[in-house]
XYZ file of C-alpha atoms in Angstrom:
623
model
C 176.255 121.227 99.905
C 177.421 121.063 96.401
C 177.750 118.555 93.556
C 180.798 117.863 92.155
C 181.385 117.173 88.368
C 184.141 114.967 87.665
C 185.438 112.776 84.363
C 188.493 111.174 86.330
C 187.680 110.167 89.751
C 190.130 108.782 92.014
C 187.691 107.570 95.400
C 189.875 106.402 98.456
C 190.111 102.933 97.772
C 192.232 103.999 94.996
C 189.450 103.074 92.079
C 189.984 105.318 89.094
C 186.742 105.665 86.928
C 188.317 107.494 83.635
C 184.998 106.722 81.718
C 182.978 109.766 80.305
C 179.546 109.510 81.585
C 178.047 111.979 78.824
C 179.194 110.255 75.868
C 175.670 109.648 74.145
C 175.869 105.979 73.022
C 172.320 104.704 70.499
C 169.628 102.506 72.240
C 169.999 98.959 70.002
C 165.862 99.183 68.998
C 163.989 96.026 69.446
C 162.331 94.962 66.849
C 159.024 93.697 68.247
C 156.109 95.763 68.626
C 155.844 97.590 71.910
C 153.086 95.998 74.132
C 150.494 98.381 76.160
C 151.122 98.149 79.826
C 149.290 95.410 81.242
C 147.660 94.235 84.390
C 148.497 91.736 86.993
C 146.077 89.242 87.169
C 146.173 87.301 90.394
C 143.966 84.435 92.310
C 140.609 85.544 92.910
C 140.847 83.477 96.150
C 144.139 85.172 97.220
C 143.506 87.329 100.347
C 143.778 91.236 99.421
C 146.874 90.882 101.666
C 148.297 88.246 104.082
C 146.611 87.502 107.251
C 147.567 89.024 110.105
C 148.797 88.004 112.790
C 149.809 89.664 116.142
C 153.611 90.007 117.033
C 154.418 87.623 120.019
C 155.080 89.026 123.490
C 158.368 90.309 124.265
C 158.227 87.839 127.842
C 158.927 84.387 125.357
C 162.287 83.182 126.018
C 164.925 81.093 124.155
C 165.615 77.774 123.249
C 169.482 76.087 123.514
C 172.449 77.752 121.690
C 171.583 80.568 119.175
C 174.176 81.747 117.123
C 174.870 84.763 115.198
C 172.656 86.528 112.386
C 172.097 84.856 109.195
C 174.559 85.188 106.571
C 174.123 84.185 102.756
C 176.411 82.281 99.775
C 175.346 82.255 96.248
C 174.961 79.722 93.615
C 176.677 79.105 90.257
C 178.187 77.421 87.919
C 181.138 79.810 88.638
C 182.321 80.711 92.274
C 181.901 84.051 93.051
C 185.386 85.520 94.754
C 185.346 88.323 97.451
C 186.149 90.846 95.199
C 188.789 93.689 96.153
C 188.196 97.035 95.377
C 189.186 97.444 92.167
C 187.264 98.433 88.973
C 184.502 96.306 88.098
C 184.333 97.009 84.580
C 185.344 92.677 84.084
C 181.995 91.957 85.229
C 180.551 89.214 83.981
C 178.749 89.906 80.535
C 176.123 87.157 78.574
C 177.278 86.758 75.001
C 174.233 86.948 73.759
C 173.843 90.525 75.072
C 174.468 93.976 73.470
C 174.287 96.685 76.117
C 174.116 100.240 75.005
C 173.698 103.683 76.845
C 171.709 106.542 76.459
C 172.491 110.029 76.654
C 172.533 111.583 80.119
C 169.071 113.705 79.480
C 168.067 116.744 81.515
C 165.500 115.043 83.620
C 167.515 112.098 84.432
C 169.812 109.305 83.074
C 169.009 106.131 81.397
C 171.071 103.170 80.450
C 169.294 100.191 78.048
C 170.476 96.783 77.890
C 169.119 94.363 74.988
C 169.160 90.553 75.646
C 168.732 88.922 71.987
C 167.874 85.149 73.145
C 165.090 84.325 70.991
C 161.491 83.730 72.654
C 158.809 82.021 70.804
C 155.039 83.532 71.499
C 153.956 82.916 74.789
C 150.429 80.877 74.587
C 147.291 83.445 76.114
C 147.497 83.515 79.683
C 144.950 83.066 81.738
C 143.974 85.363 84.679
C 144.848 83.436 87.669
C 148.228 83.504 89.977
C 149.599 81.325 92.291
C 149.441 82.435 95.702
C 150.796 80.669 98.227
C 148.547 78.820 100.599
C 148.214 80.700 104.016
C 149.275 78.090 107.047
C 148.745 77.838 110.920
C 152.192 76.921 111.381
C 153.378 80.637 110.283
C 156.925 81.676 111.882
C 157.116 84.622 114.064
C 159.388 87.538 112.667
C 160.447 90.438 113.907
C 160.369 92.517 116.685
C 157.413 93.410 118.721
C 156.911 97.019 117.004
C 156.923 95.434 113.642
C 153.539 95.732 112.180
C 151.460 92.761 112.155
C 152.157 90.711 108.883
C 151.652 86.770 108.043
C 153.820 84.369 108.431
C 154.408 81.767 105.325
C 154.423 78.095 106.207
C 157.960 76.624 106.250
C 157.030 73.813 104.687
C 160.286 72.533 102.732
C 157.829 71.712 100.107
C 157.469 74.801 97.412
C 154.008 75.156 95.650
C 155.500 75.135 92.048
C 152.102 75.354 89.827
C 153.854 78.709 88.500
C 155.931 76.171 86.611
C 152.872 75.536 84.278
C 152.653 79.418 83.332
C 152.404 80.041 79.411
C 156.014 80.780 78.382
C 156.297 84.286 79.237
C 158.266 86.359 76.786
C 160.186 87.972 80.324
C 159.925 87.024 83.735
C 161.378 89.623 86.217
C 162.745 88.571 89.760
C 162.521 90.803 92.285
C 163.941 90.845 95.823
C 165.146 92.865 98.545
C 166.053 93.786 101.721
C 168.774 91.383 102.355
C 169.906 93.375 105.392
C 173.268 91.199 105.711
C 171.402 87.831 105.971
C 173.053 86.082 102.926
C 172.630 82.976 104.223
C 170.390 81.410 106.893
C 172.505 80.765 109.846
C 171.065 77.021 110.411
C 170.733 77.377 114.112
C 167.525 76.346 114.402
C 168.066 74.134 111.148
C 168.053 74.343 108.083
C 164.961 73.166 107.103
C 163.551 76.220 109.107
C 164.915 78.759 107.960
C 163.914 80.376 104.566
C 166.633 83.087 102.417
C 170.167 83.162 101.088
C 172.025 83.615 97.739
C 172.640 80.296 97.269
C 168.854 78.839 97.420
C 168.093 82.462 95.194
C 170.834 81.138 92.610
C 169.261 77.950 92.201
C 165.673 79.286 92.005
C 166.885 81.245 89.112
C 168.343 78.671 87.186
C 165.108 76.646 87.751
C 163.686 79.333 85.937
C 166.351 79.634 83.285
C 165.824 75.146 82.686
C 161.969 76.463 81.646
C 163.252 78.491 78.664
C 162.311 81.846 80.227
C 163.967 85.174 79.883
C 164.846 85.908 83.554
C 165.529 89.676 84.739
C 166.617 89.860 88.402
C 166.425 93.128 90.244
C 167.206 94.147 93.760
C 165.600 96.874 95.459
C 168.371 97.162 97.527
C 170.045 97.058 101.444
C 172.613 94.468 101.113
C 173.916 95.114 104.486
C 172.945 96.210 108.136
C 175.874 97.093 110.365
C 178.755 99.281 108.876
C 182.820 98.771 109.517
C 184.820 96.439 107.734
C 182.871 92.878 107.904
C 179.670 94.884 106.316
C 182.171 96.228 103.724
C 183.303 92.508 102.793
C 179.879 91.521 102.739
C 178.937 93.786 100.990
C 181.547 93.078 98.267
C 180.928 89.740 98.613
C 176.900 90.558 97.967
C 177.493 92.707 94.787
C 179.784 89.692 93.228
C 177.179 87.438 94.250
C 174.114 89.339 92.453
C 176.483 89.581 89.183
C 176.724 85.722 89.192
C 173.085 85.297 89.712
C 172.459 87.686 86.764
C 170.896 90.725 88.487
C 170.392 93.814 86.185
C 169.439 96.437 88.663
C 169.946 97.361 92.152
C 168.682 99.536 94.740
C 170.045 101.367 98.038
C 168.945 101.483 101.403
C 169.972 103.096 104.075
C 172.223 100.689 105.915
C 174.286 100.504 102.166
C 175.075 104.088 102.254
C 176.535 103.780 105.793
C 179.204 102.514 103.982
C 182.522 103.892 102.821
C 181.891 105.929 100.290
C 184.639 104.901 98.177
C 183.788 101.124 98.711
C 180.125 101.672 97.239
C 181.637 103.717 94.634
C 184.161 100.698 93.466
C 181.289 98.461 93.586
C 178.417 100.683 92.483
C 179.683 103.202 89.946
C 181.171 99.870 87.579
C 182.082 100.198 84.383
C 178.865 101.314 82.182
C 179.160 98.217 79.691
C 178.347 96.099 82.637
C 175.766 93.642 82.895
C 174.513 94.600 86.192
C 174.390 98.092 87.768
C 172.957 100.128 90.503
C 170.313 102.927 89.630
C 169.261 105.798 91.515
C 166.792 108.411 90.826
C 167.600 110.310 93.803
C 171.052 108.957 95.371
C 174.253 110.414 94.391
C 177.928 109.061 95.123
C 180.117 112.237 94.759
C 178.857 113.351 91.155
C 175.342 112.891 89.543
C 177.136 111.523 86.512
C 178.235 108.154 87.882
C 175.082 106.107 88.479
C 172.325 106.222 86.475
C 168.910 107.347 87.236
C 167.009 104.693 85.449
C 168.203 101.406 82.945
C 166.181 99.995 80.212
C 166.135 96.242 80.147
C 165.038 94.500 76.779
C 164.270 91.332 77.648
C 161.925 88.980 75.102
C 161.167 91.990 73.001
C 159.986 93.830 76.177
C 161.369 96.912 77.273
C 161.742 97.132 80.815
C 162.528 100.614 82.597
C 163.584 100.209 86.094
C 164.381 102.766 88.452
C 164.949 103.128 92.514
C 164.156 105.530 94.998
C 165.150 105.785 98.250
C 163.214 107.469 101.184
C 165.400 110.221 103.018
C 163.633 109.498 106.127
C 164.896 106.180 106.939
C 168.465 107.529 107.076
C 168.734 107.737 110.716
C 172.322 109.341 111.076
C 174.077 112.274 109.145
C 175.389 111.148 105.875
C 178.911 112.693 104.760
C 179.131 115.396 102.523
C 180.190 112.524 99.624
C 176.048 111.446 99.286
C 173.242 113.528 98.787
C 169.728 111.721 98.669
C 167.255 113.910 96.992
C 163.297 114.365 97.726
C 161.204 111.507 96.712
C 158.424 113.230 94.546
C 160.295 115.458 91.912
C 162.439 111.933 91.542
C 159.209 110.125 90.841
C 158.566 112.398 88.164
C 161.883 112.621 86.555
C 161.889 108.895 86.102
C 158.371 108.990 84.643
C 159.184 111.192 81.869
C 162.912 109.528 81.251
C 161.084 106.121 80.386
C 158.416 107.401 78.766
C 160.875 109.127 76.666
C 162.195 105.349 76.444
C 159.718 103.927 74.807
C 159.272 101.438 77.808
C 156.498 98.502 78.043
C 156.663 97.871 81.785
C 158.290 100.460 84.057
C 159.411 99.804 87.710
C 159.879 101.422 90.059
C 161.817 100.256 93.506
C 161.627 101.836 96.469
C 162.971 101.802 100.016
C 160.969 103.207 102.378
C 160.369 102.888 106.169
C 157.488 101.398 108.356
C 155.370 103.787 106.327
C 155.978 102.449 102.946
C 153.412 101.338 101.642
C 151.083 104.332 103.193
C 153.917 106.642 101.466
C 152.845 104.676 98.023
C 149.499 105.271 98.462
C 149.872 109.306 99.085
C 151.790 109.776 95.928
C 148.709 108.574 94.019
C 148.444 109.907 90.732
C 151.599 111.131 90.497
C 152.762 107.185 90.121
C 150.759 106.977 86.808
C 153.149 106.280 84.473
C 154.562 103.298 86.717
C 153.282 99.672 86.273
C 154.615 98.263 89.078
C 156.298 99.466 92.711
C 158.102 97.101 94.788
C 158.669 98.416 97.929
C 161.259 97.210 99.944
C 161.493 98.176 104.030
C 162.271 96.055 107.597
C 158.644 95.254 107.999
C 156.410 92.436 106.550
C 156.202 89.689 104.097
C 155.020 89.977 100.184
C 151.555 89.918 99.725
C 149.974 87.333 98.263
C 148.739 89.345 95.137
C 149.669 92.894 94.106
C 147.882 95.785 95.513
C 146.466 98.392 93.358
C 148.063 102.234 94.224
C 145.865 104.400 95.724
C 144.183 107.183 93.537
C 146.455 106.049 90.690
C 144.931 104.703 87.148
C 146.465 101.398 87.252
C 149.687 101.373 88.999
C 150.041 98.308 91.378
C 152.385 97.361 94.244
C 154.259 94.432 95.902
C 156.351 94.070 98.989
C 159.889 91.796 99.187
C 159.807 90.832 102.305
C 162.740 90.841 105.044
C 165.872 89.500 104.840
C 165.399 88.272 100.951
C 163.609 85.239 102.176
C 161.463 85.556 99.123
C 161.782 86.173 95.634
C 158.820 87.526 93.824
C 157.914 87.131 90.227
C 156.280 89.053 87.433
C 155.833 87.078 84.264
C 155.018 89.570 81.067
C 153.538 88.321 77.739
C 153.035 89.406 74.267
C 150.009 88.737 73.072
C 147.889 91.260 76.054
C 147.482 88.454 78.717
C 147.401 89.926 81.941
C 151.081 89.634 83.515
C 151.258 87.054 86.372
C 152.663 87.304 89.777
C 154.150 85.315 92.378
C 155.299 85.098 95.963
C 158.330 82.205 96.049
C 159.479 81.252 99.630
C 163.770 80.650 99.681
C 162.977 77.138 101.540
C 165.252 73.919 101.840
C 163.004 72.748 99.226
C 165.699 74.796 96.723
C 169.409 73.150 97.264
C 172.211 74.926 97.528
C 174.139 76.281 94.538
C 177.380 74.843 94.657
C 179.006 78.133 93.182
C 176.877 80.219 95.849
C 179.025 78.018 98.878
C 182.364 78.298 97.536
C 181.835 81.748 97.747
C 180.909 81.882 101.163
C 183.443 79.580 101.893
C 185.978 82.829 100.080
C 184.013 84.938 102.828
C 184.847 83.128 105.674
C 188.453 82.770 104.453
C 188.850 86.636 104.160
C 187.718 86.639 107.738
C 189.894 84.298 108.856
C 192.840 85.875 107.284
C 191.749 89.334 108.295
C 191.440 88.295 111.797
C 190.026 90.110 114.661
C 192.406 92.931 115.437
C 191.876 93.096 110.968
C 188.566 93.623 111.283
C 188.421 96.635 113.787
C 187.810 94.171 116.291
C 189.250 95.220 119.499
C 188.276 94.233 122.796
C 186.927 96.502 125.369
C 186.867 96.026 129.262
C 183.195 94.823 130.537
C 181.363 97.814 132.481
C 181.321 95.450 135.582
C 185.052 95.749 136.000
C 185.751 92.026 136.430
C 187.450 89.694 133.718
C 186.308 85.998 132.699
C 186.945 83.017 133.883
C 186.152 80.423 132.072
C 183.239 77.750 132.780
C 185.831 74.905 134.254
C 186.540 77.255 136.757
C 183.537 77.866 137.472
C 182.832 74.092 137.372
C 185.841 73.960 140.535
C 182.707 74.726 142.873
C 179.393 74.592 141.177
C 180.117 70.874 140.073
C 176.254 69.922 139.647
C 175.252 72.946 137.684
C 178.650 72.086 135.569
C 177.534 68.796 135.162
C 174.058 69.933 133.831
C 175.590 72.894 131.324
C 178.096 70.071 130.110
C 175.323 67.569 128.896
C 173.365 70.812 127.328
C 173.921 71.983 123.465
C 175.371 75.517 125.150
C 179.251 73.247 126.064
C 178.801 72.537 122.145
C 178.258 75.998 121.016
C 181.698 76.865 119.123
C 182.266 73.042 117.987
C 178.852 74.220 115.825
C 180.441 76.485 114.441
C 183.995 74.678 113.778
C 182.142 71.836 112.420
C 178.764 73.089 111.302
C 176.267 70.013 111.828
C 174.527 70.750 108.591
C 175.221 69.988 104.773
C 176.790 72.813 105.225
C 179.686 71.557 107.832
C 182.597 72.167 105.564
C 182.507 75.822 105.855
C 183.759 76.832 109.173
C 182.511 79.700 110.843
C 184.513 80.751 113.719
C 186.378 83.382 112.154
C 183.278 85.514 111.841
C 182.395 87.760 114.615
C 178.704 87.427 113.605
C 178.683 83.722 114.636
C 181.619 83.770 117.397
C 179.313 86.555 119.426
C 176.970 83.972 120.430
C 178.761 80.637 119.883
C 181.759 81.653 122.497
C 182.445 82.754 126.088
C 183.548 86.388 126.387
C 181.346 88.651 123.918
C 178.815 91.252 123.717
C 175.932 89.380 121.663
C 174.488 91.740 119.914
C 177.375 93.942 119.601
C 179.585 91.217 117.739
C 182.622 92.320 119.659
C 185.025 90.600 122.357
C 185.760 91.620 126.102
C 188.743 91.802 127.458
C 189.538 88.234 128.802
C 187.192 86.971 126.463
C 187.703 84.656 123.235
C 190.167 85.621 121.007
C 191.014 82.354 119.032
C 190.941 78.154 119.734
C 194.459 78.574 120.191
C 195.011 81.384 122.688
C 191.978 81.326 124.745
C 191.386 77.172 124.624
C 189.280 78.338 128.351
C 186.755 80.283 126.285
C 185.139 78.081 123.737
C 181.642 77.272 124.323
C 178.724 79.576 125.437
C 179.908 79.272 128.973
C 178.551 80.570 132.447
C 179.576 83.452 132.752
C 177.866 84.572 129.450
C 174.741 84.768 131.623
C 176.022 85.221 135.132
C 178.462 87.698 134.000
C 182.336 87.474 134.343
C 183.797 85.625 137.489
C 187.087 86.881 138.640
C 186.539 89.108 141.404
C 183.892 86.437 142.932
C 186.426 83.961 142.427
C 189.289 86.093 144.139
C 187.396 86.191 146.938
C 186.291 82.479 147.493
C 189.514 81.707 147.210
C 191.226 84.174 149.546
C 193.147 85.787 146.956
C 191.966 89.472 147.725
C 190.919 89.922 151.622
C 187.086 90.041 151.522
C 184.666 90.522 154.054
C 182.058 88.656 154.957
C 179.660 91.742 153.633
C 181.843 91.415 150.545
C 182.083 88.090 149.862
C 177.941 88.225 149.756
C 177.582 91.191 147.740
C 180.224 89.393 145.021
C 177.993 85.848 145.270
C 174.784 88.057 144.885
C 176.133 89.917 141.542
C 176.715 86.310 140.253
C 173.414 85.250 140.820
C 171.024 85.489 137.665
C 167.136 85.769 139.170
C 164.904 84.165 136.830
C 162.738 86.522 135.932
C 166.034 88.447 134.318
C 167.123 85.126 133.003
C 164.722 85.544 130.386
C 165.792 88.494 129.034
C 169.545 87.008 129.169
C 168.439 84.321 127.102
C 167.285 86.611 124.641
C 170.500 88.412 124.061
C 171.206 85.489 121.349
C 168.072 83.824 121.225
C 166.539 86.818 119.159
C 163.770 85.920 116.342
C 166.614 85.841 113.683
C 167.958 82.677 114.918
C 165.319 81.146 117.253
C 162.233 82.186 116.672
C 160.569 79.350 118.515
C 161.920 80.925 121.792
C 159.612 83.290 121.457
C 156.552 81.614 121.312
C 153.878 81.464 124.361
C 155.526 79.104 127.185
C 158.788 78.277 125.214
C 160.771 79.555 128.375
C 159.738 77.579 130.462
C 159.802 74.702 128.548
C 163.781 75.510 127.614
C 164.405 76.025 131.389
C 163.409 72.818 132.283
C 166.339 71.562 129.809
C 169.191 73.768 131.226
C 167.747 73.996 135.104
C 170.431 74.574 137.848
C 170.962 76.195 141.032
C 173.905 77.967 142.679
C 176.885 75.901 144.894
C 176.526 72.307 145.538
């Protein structure tokens, strides 16, 4: 496998890059005096990590309709469009912002970007760090082989004593691991759910009211599924993050599953621009188009950042187009490229797998050099105070969390306080940015006008060989069981999602095969794709709304071909058709699951919750 070196690149989407990466442009020096690394300080009462707690048993069931996975809108004064893939050298840019590059040097590339807003001295800090209060009422997460982690309370309340920090001269933001959910879904509610770009959005503008100097960073895997919706989302993501006012970003795994040329017209943007992704050890076709590492001067601190992704937690072959290098020699390029920088605080972020954090710990000393690692996998919560590295002099480490439920914060000072850190919960307690839902409202559109067949959407026979019904005619026989599904929230399922019953409501969802998989008759849930005979719009398949029988009992129409005499059946026949109708209990469960998953009701899967949903939706066969 080779590298190729090119100064024009045209990438599939049609993108032309025709800027010379090697031009050597000078760092713009800062002026203040550059500050000694310095030390998180966090609450003596913390816990060295979360709690744990254990996962819950596979055997919980569901409650009434689940929906799709979470998605997310941002939040801004300025709607963020779906962008198409065209160069992104417009990006948005702060006036009060002079960006310059740095020569590609042999051990790596840096860019440095100075932000000039004035800070006044932050007061001494003192030594303590919010840490969120640990609570009984923690939410389950993820699956079963997940290791054990604590759950935050989802109290809509948010501790805010941060707030009453000394004025740091920077504050980064850090999150990660978004893994498609840009906003929570609000089956379950709202209030219960914690993430999204649009609570993010207005957490940092809370920030920006204070007077700080906010630097937002992503450690990165915007997306988890591939094809074209991911690819929108994706977009969508990366538009987002520039209206927020992110400066770096990551990969993971599930963003390089993406067309290459896509990631290139969103991730190799113009160099001038305010936000860009860094890599010490991805490429995207040529070495030359993203940087290894970026310098951030923020507050008169210089900030190196740079991201690493681990090759083991690409699970498939990538094309010839990406090449992810060895972690360790990347570690130590970086080092020495910000050290050559001149850099106060150095981050690094890293992707890593369910090993993460041991895989910190094993590169020990050869971390010195780093401040801080944030470490961003599928697993876990952020801990409620950094952990030191392993073995290494005083490099320390912090988790993001799943989904970007969190944001975590790093306030640096001046005057050798201790830095402060942390943990902020994405709750209901932070509204939504208005900016952040007109661009998820531009998402849905793009679906809509997309449309199924659009999308690479097409539907596939169901491996039983029989086609759906629809629940009325179902409801031609079964009359009581009809008249118990009607009166449940399952008849309601796709009006949800027409008319979302949430402050959210104006934004319709049932254009987006994420929601429709769950919220309709007809689909594979977890695949996100329709059967033939299954739901293909409210206009052509009227029969199919609602999360009907036969989305449990599987499709109907050889059963009902032979009830009514339409295909000569035998009595053995007609039996064997009723029994493949009929959904034992014990299996019922497990159908439940299919949508009721811990992303959108996690209270399904708590000890007895089964049974206590079965009791709401509890029918038998023919009247």
């Amino acid at each position: 496998m080779h590298r190729t070196h090119l100064r024009f690149l045209t990438v599939t989407c049609g993108l032309l890059l025709p800027w010379g990466c090697n031009q050597p442009t000078p760092v713009v020096q800062e002026p203040n005096e550059i500050a000694e690394p310095v030390e998180i300080a966090a609450d003596p009462a913390a816990p060295e990590r979360a709690p744990e707690i254990t996962p819950p048993p596979p055997a919980a069931a569901a409650e009434l309709p689940a929906a799709a996975p979470e998605e997310a809108v941002t939040d801004n004064d300025t709607p963020a469009a779906i962008p198409q893939t065209t160069d992104s050298s417009s990006a948005t840019k702060d006036a009060d912002e002079a960006i310059a590059l740095t020569a590609a040097a042999k051990n790596g590339k840096s860019t440095a970007v100075e932000e000039t807003t004035a800070v006044t001295e932050a007061p001494p800090a003192t030594e303590d760090a919010v840490a969120e209060t640990p609570s009984d009422s923690a939410q389950a997460t993820d699956t079963a082989s997940s290791p054990a982690v604590t759950k935050s309370p989802l109290d809509t309340e948010i501790d805010n004593r941060w707030k009453s920090w000394p004025k740091p001269s920077a504050v980064i933001l850090f999150t990660g691991e978004q893994h498609g959910y840009i906003e929570p879904c609000g089956c379950t509610g709202l209030e219960n759910q914690k993430g999204g770009l649009a609570r993010r959005h207005t957490l940092i503008k809370e920030i920006e009211a204070l007077g700080w100097n906010v630097v937002p960073m992503d450690a990165g895997n915007q997306v988890r599924r591939y094809g074209q919706q991911a690819g929108i989302k994706f977009q969508t993501t990366v538009s987002s993050l520039r209206t927020l006012g992110y400066r770096a970003v990551g990969f993971g795994p599930d963003d390089l599953r993406l067309d290459v040329g896509l990631l290139l017209s969103e991730a190799a943007s113009d160099p001038d621009s305010a936000l860009q992704f860094v890599s010490a050890n991805v490429t995207l076709l040529d070495p030359e188009l993203l940087p290894a590492t970026r310098v951030i001067v923020s507050g008169g601190k210089r900030i190196g950042v740079t991201s690493i992704l681990d090759p083991k937690t690409i699970g498939q072959p990538l094309g010839d187009e990406i090449i992810v290098d060895p972690v360790a020699p990347a570690v130590k390029k970086s080092i020495a490229q910000m050290a050559k920088e001149n850099c106060d605080y150095k981050v690094l972020m890293y992707y890593g797998g369910n090993s993460a954090e041991e895989d910190i710990n094993a590169l020990g000393a050869q971390l010195d050099g780093i401040d801080l690692v944030v470490i961003a996998n599928e697993f876990g919560e952020p801990t409620y105070k950094p952990q030191k590295v392993r073995d290494s002099a005083n490099t320390e480490m912090i988790l993001t969390g799943h989904k970007a439920m969190y944001a975590c914060l790093i306030a640096l000072y001046d005057d050798g306080s201790p830095s402060r850190y942390v943990r902020i919960p994405l709750t209901s307690a932070l509204k939504d940015s208005p900016a952040m839902l007109q661009s998820l409202a531009v998402y849905q559109d793009h679906l809509k006008n997309l449309g199924l067949s659009g999308l690479g959407l097409n539907p596939i026979p169901h491996a039983s060989g029989s086609k759906f019904v629809g629940s009325e005619k179902c409801g031609e026989c079964h009359t009581t069981a009809m008249a118990i599904w009607e009166a449940t929230p399952h008849a309601h399922a796709t009006e949800s999602i027409v008319h979302p019953p949430n402050d959210r409501g104006d934004i319709a969802r049932h254009f987006d095969p994420e929601c429709l998989s769950c919220h309709v008759t007809g689909w594979n849930p977890q695949g996100y794709y329709p059967y033939l005979s299954g739901y293909l719009s409210l206009e052509s398949t009227p029969h199919m709304v609602a999360n009907g029988c036969e989305n449990c009992h599987g499709p109907g129409s050889q059963h009902v071909a032979a009830e009514e005499g339409d295909i000569t059946a035998s009595d053995d026949l007609l039996e064997k058709l009723r029994n493949a109708m009929r959904l034992p209990l014990d299996q019922a469960r497990e159908r439940c699951m299919d949508c009721h998953d811990l992303d959108n009701s996690p209270d399904f899967h708590k000890d007895g919750a089964f049974e206590k949903y079965w009791e709401q939706v509890k029918h038998v066969g023919k009247d």
